[in-house]
Amino acid sequence: MIVVRAARPDEYALVGELTVAAYRGLAVDHLWGGYEHEIMDTATRAKGSQILVAEIDGRVVGSVTYVSEHTSPWSESTLPGEAHFRLLAVDAAARGRGVGEVLVRACLDRARATAQPVIIHTTPWMETARRMYERMGFVRRPDRDIPYEEWHTPSIEDLPEKWIGQSFLAYTAATS
C-alpha cells in the first residue's frame, strides 16, 4: 500500500536526492544552471510549498512539491487562484507501481479542497510523466506553454543546445 504524507524535515535531504536522481535519469539534462542545488534545498522549498512523500512499507519512494499560492517562489507561471505541483519524482526501484499517480492524486485532492484548478508545466523529454498526466485526464494547454527564453530571465549562459527554442508544456486539470 502506498501512503502519502507531508515530508518531515529529517527527510528533506532524502527528498532532494530522490528528485535529483529522477532528473538525472531523463534523456536530456535538466540539472544545468544550478537547478540541482535548488532541488537539493528542500528546506527552502518547504517554506513556500508543501513537500509530500509517498512511502511503501515505511520507505520513502517518491515525492512531489505542491504549491497552492501563485505568489510562492516555487509556483511556475500560475495565475491567482490556481494550484500547481512540480518536481514529481519516483525512486527507480518503485516505478511502475502507481507511486507517481498517487502523488498527483494527492495534489489534485488538495486543490479540490480549496476549489483551485491545477496547472502544471513539463518538458518535451518527460514522456512518462506526460503519458501519465494524459491518462489521468489532464488536458494540454498550448496557449499556456512558455518558451524557455521567457521562462528564465536572466538567461543562463550554459543553456544546453537541446533546450534552445523549446517550451515548457502546459497541462491543466479541473478539480471540481
mmCIF file of N, CA and C in Angstrom, residues 17-78:
data_model
loop_
_atom_site.group_PDB
_atom_site.id
_atom_site.type_symbol
_atom_site.label_atom_id
_atom_site.label_comp_id
_atom_site.label_asym_id
_atom_site.label_seq_id
_atom_site.Cartn_x
_atom_site.Cartn_y
_atom_site.Cartn_z
ATOM 1 N N GLU A 17 17.702 14.234 -2.844
ATOM 2 C CA GLU A 17 18.483 13.206 -3.539
ATOM 3 C C GLU A 17 17.612 12.379 -4.481
ATOM 4 N N LEU A 18 16.433 12.012 -4.017
ATOM 5 C CA LEU A 18 15.499 11.238 -4.831
ATOM 6 C C LEU A 18 15.118 12.012 -6.091
ATOM 7 N N THR A 19 14.851 13.304 -5.931
ATOM 8 C CA THR A 19 14.429 14.132 -7.055
ATOM 9 C C THR A 19 15.568 14.329 -8.047
ATOM 10 N N VAL A 20 16.753 14.628 -7.560
ATOM 11 C CA VAL A 20 17.903 14.791 -8.449
ATOM 12 C C VAL A 20 18.168 13.492 -9.198
ATOM 13 N N ALA A 21 18.076 12.365 -8.521
ATOM 14 C CA ALA A 21 18.297 11.072 -9.188
ATOM 15 C C ALA A 21 17.283 10.856 -10.303
ATOM 16 N N ALA A 22 16.033 11.210 -10.068
ATOM 17 C CA ALA A 22 14.999 11.058 -11.103
ATOM 18 C C ALA A 22 15.300 11.963 -12.293
ATOM 19 N N TYR A 23 15.719 13.183 -12.033
ATOM 20 C CA TYR A 23 16.035 14.112 -13.115
ATOM 21 C C TYR A 23 17.284 13.678 -13.875
ATOM 22 N N ARG A 24 18.232 13.075 -13.184
ATOM 23 C CA ARG A 24 19.434 12.568 -13.870
ATOM 24 C C ARG A 24 19.075 11.472 -14.866
ATOM 25 N N GLY A 25 17.994 10.757 -14.618
ATOM 26 C CA GLY A 25 17.590 9.675 -15.493
ATOM 27 C C GLY A 25 16.882 10.114 -16.762
ATOM 28 N N LEU A 26 16.632 11.414 -16.913
ATOM 29 C CA LEU A 26 15.945 11.895 -18.116
ATOM 30 C C LEU A 26 16.892 11.886 -19.313
ATOM 31 N N ALA A 27 16.321 11.762 -20.499
ATOM 32 C CA ALA A 27 17.122 11.668 -21.723
ATOM 33 C C ALA A 27 17.906 12.947 -22.014
ATOM 34 N N VAL A 28 17.406 14.083 -21.559
ATOM 35 C CA VAL A 28 18.064 15.372 -21.780
ATOM 36 C C VAL A 28 18.322 16.003 -20.417
ATOM 37 N N ASP A 29 19.505 16.564 -20.251
ATOM 38 C CA ASP A 29 19.917 17.175 -18.983
ATOM 39 C C ASP A 29 18.937 18.263 -18.534
ATOM 40 N N HIS A 30 18.436 18.133 -17.303
ATOM 41 C CA HIS A 30 17.542 19.118 -16.701
ATOM 42 C C HIS A 30 18.182 19.802 -15.492
ATOM 43 N N LEU A 31 19.416 19.491 -15.182
ATOM 44 C CA LEU A 31 20.033 19.957 -13.937
ATOM 45 C C LEU A 31 21.088 21.045 -14.146
ATOM 46 N N TRP A 32 21.144 21.655 -15.290
ATOM 47 C CA TRP A 32 22.134 22.686 -15.570
ATOM 48 C C TRP A 32 21.738 24.005 -14.902
ATOM 49 N N GLY A 33 22.667 24.914 -14.886
ATOM 50 C CA GLY A 33 22.393 26.261 -14.393
ATOM 51 C C GLY A 33 22.124 26.361 -12.904
ATOM 52 N N GLY A 34 22.573 25.404 -12.119
ATOM 53 C CA GLY A 34 22.361 25.455 -10.680
ATOM 54 C C GLY A 34 21.072 24.827 -10.193
ATOM 55 N N TYR A 35 20.288 24.253 -11.106
ATOM 56 C CA TYR A 35 18.992 23.692 -10.703
ATOM 57 C C TYR A 35 19.146 22.536 -9.723
ATOM 58 N N GLU A 36 20.206 21.762 -9.863
ATOM 59 C CA GLU A 36 20.434 20.653 -8.931
ATOM 60 C C GLU A 36 20.510 21.167 -7.496
ATOM 61 N N HIS A 37 21.181 22.291 -7.286
ATOM 62 C CA HIS A 37 21.313 22.853 -5.936
ATOM 63 C C HIS A 37 19.968 23.356 -5.410
ATOM 64 N N GLU A 38 19.153 23.937 -6.294
ATOM 65 C CA GLU A 38 17.804 24.366 -5.890
ATOM 66 C C GLU A 38 16.964 23.166 -5.453
ATOM 67 N N ILE A 39 17.035 22.103 -6.221
ATOM 68 C CA ILE A 39 16.266 20.902 -5.900
ATOM 69 C C ILE A 39 16.724 20.317 -4.559
ATOM 70 N N MET A 40 18.018 20.284 -4.330
ATOM 71 C CA MET A 40 18.539 19.708 -3.093
ATOM 72 C C MET A 40 18.147 20.517 -1.855
ATOM 73 N N ASP A 41 17.858 21.791 -2.020
ATOM 74 C CA ASP A 41 17.499 22.656 -0.893
ATOM 75 C C ASP A 41 16.004 22.530 -0.583
ATOM 76 N N THR A 42 15.614 21.347 -0.183
ATOM 77 C CA THR A 42 14.204 21.063 0.099
ATOM 78 C C THR A 42 13.686 21.900 1.257
ATOM 79 N N ALA A 43 14.518 22.222 2.227
ATOM 80 C CA ALA A 43 14.075 23.031 3.373
ATOM 81 C C ALA A 43 13.599 24.401 2.910
ATOM 82 N N THR A 44 14.307 25.023 1.996
ATOM 83 C CA THR A 44 13.861 26.318 1.472
ATOM 84 C C THR A 44 12.590 26.144 0.661
ATOM 85 N N ARG A 45 12.536 25.113 -0.133
ATOM 86 C CA ARG A 45 11.334 24.842 -0.941
ATOM 87 C C ARG A 45 10.112 24.660 -0.046
ATOM 88 N N ALA A 46 10.289 24.035 1.097
ATOM 89 C CA ALA A 46 9.170 23.760 2.011
ATOM 90 C C ALA A 46 8.594 25.034 2.621
ATOM 91 N N LYS A 47 9.323 26.126 2.572
ATOM 92 C CA LYS A 47 8.815 27.387 3.122
ATOM 93 C C LYS A 47 7.721 27.996 2.259
ATOM 94 N N GLY A 48 7.683 27.667 0.972
ATOM 95 C CA GLY A 48 6.667 28.237 0.088
ATOM 96 C C GLY A 48 5.818 27.204 -0.602
ATOM 97 N N SER A 49 5.828 25.971 -0.078
ATOM 98 C CA SER A 49 5.079 24.890 -0.709
ATOM 99 C C SER A 49 4.909 23.752 0.294
ATOM 100 N N GLN A 50 4.196 22.734 -0.138
ATOM 101 C CA GLN A 50 4.062 21.519 0.661
ATOM 102 C C GLN A 50 4.884 20.422 -0.013
ATOM 103 N N ILE A 51 5.747 19.797 0.748
ATOM 104 C CA ILE A 51 6.535 18.690 0.229
ATOM 105 C C ILE A 51 5.835 17.407 0.678
ATOM 106 N N LEU A 52 5.368 16.648 -0.280
ATOM 107 C CA LEU A 52 4.679 15.391 0.003
ATOM 108 C C LEU A 52 5.586 14.228 -0.376
ATOM 109 N N VAL A 53 5.506 13.177 0.401
ATOM 110 C CA VAL A 53 6.244 11.957 0.074
ATOM 111 C C VAL A 53 5.270 10.791 -0.006
ATOM 112 N N ALA A 54 5.678 9.802 -0.789
ATOM 113 C CA ALA A 54 4.952 8.538 -0.865
ATOM 114 C C ALA A 54 5.868 7.494 -0.254
ATOM 115 N N GLU A 55 5.280 6.645 0.559
ATOM 116 C CA GLU A 55 6.083 5.574 1.139
ATOM 117 C C GLU A 55 5.384 4.239 0.943
ATOM 118 N N ILE A 56 6.208 3.231 0.808
ATOM 119 C CA ILE A 56 5.759 1.837 0.735
ATOM 120 C C ILE A 56 6.528 1.096 1.810
ATOM 121 N N ASP A 57 5.795 0.422 2.672
ATOM 122 C CA ASP A 57 6.411 -0.329 3.771
ATOM 123 C C ASP A 57 7.378 0.534 4.581
ATOM 124 N N GLY A 58 6.978 1.789 4.820
ATOM 125 C CA GLY A 58 7.775 2.691 5.639
ATOM 126 C C GLY A 58 8.973 3.313 4.952
ATOM 127 N N ARG A 59 9.158 3.039 3.660
ATOM 128 C CA ARG A 59 10.301 3.580 2.903
ATOM 129 C C ARG A 59 9.814 4.643 1.926
ATOM 130 N N VAL A 60 10.431 5.827 1.954
ATOM 131 C CA VAL A 60 10.075 6.906 1.028
ATOM 132 C C VAL A 60 10.512 6.501 -0.377
ATOM 133 N N VAL A 61 9.546 6.473 -1.306
ATOM 134 C CA VAL A 61 9.824 6.047 -2.674
ATOM 135 C C VAL A 61 9.434 7.095 -3.717
ATOM 136 N N GLY A 62 8.911 8.232 -3.257
ATOM 137 C CA GLY A 62 8.528 9.279 -4.195
ATOM 138 C C GLY A 62 8.250 10.575 -3.465
ATOM 139 N N SER A 63 8.250 11.655 -4.236
ATOM 140 C CA SER A 63 7.939 12.957 -3.651
ATOM 141 C C SER A 63 7.395 13.895 -4.720
ATOM 142 N N VAL A 64 6.748 14.952 -4.252
ATOM 143 C CA VAL A 64 6.226 15.993 -5.132
ATOM 144 C C VAL A 64 6.135 17.282 -4.317
ATOM 145 N N THR A 65 6.243 18.396 -5.005
ATOM 146 C CA THR A 65 6.103 19.704 -4.379
ATOM 147 C C THR A 65 4.770 20.284 -4.820
ATOM 148 N N TYR A 66 3.888 20.555 -3.865
ATOM 149 C CA TYR A 66 2.566 21.109 -4.146
ATOM 150 C C TYR A 66 2.550 22.575 -3.735
ATOM 151 N N VAL A 67 2.082 23.425 -4.645
ATOM 152 C CA VAL A 67 2.078 24.866 -4.414
ATOM 153 C C VAL A 67 0.651 25.376 -4.614
ATOM 154 N N SER A 68 0.074 25.943 -3.558
ATOM 155 C CA SER A 68 -1.305 26.431 -3.648
ATOM 156 C C SER A 68 -1.406 27.949 -3.804
ATOM 157 N N GLU A 69 -0.301 28.644 -3.635
ATOM 158 C CA GLU A 69 -0.296 30.108 -3.743
ATOM 159 C C GLU A 69 0.528 30.540 -4.948
ATOM 160 N N HIS A 70 -0.089 31.313 -5.838
ATOM 161 C CA HIS A 70 0.641 31.726 -7.039
ATOM 162 C C HIS A 70 1.786 32.685 -6.722
ATOM 163 N N THR A 71 1.818 33.224 -5.522
ATOM 164 C CA THR A 71 2.895 34.141 -5.123
ATOM 165 C C THR A 71 4.110 33.406 -4.565
ATOM 166 N N SER A 72 4.013 32.102 -4.383
ATOM 167 C CA SER A 72 5.146 31.323 -3.877
ATOM 168 C C SER A 72 6.299 31.359 -4.871
ATOM 169 N N PRO A 73 7.535 31.451 -4.378
ATOM 170 C CA PRO A 73 8.667 31.382 -5.311
ATOM 171 C C PRO A 73 8.754 30.030 -6.020
ATOM 172 N N TRP A 74 8.028 29.046 -5.545
ATOM 173 C CA TRP A 74 8.042 27.728 -6.184
ATOM 174 C C TRP A 74 6.883 27.526 -7.141
ATOM 175 N N SER A 75 6.060 28.552 -7.316
ATOM 176 C CA SER A 75 4.981 28.489 -8.289
ATOM 177 C C SER A 75 5.544 28.839 -9.660
ATOM 178 N N GLU A 76 5.157 28.075 -10.650
ATOM 179 C CA GLU A 76 5.642 28.306 -12.008
ATOM 180 C C GLU A 76 4.508 28.781 -12.899
ATOM 181 N N SER A 77 4.480 30.064 -13.140
ATOM 182 C CA SER A 77 3.539 30.651 -14.098
ATOM 183 C C SER A 77 2.087 30.301 -13.818
ATOM 184 N N THR A 78 1.707 30.420 -12.573
ATOM 185 C CA THR A 78 0.301 30.235 -12.226
ATOM 186 C C THR A 78 -0.363 31.601 -12.127
#
